[in-house]
Short mmCIF file of C-alpha atoms in Angstrom, two decimals:
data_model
loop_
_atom_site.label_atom_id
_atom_site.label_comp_id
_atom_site.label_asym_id
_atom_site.label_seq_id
_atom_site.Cartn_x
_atom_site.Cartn_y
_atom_site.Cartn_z
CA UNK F 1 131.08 62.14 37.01
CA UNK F 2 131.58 64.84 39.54
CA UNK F 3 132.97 65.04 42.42
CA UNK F 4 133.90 67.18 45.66
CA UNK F 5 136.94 67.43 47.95
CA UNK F 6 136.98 69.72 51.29
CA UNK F 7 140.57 69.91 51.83
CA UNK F 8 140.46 70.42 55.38
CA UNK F 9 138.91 67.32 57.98
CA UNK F 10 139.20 69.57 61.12
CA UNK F 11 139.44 73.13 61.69
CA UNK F 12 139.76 75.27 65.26
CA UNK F 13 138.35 78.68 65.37
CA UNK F 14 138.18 80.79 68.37
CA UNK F 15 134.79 82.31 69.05
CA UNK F 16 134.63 85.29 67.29
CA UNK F 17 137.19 84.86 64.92
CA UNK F 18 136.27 84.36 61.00
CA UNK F 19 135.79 81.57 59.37
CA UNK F 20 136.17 80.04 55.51
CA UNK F 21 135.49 76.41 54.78
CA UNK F 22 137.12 75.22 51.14
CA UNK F 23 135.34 73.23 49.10
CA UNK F 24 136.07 72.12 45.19
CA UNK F 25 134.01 70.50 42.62
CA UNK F 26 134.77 68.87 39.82
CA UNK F 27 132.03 69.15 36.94
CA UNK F 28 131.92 69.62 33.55
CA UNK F 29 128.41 71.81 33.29
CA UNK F 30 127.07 74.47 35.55
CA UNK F 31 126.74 73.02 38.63
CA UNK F 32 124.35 73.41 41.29
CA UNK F 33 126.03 73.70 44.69
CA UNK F 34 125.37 73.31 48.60
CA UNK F 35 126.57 73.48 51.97
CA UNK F 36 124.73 71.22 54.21
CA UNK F 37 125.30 71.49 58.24
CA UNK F 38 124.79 68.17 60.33
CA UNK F 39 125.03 68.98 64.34
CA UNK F 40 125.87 66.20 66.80
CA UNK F 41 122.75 63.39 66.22
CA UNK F 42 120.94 65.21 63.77
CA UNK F 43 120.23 65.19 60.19
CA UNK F 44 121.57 67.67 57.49
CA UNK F 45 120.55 70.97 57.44
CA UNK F 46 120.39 73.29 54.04
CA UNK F 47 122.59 76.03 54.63
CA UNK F 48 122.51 77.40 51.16
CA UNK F 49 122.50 76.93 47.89
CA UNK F 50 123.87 78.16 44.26
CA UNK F 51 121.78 77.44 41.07
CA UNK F 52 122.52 80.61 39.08
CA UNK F 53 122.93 84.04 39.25
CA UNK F 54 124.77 86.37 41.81
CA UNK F 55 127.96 84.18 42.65
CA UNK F 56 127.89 85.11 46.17
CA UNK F 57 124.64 83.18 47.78
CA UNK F 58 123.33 84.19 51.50
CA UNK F 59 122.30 81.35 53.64
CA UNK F 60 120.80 80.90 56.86
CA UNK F 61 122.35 81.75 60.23
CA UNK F 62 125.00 84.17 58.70
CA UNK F 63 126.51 82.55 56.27
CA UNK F 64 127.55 83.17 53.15
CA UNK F 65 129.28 80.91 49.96
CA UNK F 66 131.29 82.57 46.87
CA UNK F 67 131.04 80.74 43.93
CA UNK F 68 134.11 80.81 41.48
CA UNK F 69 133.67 78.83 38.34
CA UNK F 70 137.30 79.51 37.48
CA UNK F 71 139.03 78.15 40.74
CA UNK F 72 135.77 75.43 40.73
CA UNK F 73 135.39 76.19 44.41
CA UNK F 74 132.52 77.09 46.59
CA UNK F 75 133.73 78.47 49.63
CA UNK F 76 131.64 78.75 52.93
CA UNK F 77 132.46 81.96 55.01
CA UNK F 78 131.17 83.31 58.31
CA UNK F 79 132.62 86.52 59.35
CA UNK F 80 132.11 85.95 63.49
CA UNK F 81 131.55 82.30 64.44
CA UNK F 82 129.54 81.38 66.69
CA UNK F 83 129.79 78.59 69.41
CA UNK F 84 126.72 76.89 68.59
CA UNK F 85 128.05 76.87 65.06
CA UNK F 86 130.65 73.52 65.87
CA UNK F 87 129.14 71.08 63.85
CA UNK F 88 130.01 68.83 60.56
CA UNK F 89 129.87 70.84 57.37
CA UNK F 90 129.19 68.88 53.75
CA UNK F 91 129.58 70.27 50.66
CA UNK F 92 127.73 69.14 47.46
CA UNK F 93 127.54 69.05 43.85
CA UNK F 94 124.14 68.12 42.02
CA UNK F 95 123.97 67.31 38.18
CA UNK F 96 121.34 69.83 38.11
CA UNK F 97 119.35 66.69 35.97
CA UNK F 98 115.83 67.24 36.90
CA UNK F 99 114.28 64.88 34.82
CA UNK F 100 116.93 61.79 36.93
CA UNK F 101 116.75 63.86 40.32
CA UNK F 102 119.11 65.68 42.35
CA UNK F 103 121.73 62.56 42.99
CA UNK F 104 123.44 64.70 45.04
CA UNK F 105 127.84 63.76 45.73
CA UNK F 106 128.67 65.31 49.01
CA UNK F 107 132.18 65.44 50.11
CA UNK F 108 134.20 64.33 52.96
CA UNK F 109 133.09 66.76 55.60
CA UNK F 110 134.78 69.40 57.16
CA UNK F 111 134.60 69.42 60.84
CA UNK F 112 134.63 72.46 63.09
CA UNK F 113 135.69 73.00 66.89
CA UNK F 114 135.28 76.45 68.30
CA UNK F 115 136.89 77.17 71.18
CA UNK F 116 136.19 79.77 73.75
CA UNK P 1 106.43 66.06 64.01
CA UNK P 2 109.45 65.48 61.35
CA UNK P 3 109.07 66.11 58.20
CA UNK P 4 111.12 63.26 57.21
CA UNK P 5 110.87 60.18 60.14
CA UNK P 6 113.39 57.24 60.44
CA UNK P 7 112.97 54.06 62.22
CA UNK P 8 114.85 53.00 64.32
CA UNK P 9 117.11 55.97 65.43
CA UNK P 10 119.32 52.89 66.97
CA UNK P 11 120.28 49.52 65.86
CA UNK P 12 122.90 47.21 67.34
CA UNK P 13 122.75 43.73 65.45
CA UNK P 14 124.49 40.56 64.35
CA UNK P 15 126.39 39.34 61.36
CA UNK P 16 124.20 37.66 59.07
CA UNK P 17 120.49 39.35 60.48
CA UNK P 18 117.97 40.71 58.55
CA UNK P 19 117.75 44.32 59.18
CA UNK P 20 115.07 47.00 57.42
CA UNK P 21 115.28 50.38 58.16
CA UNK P 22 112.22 52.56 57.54
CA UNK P 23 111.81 55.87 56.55
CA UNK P 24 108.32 58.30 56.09
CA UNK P 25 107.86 62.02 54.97
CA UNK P 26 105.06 64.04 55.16
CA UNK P 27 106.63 66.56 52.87
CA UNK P 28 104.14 65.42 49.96
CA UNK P 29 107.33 64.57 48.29
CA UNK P 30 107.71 62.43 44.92
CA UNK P 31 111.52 61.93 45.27
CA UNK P 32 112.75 59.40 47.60
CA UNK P 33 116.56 58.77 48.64
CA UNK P 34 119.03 57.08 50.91
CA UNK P 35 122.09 57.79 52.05
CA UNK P 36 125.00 56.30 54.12
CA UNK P 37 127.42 58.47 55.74
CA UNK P 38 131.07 56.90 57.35
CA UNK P 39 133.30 59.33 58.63
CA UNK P 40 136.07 60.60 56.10
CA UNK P 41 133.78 59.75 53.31
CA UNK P 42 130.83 61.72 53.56
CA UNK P 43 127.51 60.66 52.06
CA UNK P 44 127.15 57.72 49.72
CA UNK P 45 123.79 57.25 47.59
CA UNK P 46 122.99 54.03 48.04
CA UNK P 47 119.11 53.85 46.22
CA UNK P 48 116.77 56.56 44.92
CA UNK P 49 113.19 56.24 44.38
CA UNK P 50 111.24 59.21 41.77
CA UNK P 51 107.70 57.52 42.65
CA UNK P 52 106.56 53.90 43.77
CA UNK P 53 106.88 52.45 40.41
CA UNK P 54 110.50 53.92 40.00
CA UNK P 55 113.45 52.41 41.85
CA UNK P 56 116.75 53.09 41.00
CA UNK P 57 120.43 52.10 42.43
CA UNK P 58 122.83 54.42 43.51
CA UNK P 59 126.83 54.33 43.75
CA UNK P 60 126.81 51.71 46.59
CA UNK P 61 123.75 49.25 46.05
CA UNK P 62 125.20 45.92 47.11
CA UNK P 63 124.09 44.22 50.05
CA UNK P 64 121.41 46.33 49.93
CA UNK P 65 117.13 46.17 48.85
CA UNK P 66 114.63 48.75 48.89
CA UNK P 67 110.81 49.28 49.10
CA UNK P 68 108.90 51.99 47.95
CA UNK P 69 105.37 50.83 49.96
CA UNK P 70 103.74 54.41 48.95
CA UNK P 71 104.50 57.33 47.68
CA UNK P 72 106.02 58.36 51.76
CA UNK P 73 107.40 55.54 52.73
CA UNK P 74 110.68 53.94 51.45
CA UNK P 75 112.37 51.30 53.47
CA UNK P 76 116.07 50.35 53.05
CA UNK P 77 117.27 46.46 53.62
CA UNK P 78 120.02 44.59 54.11
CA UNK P 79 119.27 40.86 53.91
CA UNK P 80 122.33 39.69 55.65
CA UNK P 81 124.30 42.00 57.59
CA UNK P 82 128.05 42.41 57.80
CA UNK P 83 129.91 43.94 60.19
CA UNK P 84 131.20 47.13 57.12
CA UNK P 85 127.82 48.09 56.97
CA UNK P 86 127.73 49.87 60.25
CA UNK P 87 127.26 52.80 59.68
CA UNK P 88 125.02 56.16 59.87
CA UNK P 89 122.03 55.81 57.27
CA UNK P 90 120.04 58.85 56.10
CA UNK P 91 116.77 58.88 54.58
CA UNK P 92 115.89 62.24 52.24
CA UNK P 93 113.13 63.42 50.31
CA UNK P 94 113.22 65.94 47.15
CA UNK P 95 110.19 67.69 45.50
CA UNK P 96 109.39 66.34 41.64
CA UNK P 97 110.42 69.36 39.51
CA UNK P 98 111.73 72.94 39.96
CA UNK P 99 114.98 74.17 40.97
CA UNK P 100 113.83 72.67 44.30
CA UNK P 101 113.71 69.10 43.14
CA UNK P 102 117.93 69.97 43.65
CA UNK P 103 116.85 70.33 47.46
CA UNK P 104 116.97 67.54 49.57
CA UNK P 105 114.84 67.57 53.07
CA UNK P 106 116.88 64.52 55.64
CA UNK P 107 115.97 62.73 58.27
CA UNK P 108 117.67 62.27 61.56
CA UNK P 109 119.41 59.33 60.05
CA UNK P 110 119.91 55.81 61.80
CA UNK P 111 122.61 54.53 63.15
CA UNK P 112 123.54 50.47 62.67
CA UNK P 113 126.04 48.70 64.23
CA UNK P 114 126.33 45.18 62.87
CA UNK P 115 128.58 42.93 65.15
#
């Protein structure tokens, strides 16, 4: 079965500064991969996604996600953050099954504080 | 409107209540799921619905029902409430086939507290 750790449950940038969010999958096949974004009260929003192809995916609002079948990660990376960007980040790992659905395994959460 | 609409945003409740919590899209979507989310653990499948005939249970069914009344509605139950299923619940839809039947559209997600 797979699964997902994000190492990291809270992480302070300054407003400006870079950011990388670690995430690793376990999975025996090709996965398909996501970063999700939940803001305070809200539901999850699709950041991006990796099916196949170039290993480094562009999502929306400026982020980007390298994927790295060797290290089994799926890093989330923002080069100049944002304050509106402090929110909960989920990654995910989907059997890619689409005959049983996309029973997606999210992990933990990663949540970020950006300070001014 | 959402595309995906739960009901009630807010529930406070008693040990040993009925509770259903209802969900609607208008996405056209075949694929039907919900979710419960506790902090440090992320999301947890609980059901998953691929049309109204098709019901299916997920990592954490216990305690839990489900209805699929058409093909956008699907309403989550729990028959007798206990106080460690408070929690955040997310509804989420998912087109049929595709790479975007990977994709999963969420609602706003309800929040239960069960006393």
């Amino acid at each position: 079965a797979q699964s997902v750790t994000q190492p990291d449950i809270h992480i302070t940038v300054s407003e400006g500064a870079s950011l990388e969010l670690r995430c690793n999958y376990s999975y025996g096949a090709t996965p398909y991969l996501f970063w999700y974004v939940q803001s305070p009260g809200q539901g999850l929003q699709l950041l991006l996604k990796y099916f196949s192809g170039d290993t480094l995916v562009q999502g929306i609002k400026g982020f980007e996600a390298e994927f790295k079948r060797s290290q089994s990660s799926f890093n989330l990376r923002k080069p100049s953050v944002h304050w509106s960007d402090a929110a909960e980040y989920f990654c995910a790992v989907g059997d890619g099954s689409l005959k049983y659905g996309n029973k997606l395994v999210f992990g933990a959460g990663t949540i970020l504080r950006v300070k001014s | 409107d959402a595309d995906v609409t739960q009901t009630p945003r807010n529930r406070i409740t008693k040990t040993g209540k009925r509770i259903m919590l209802e969900c609607s899209q208008t996405k056209g979507h075949d694929r039907m799921y919900w979710y419960r989310q506790d902090p440090g653990l992320g999301l947890r499948l609980i059901y998953y619905s691929f049309d109204v005939k098709d019901i299916n249970k997920g990592e954490i069914s216990d305690g839990y029902s489900v209805s699929r009344q058409a093909q956008a509605k699907f309403s989550l139950s729990l028959e007798s409430a206990i106080p460690n299923q408070t929690a955040l619940y997310f509804c989420a839809t998912s087109p049929p086939r595709g790479s975007g039947a990977n994709v999963l559209t969420f609602g706003a997600g309800s929040r239960l507290t069960v006393l």
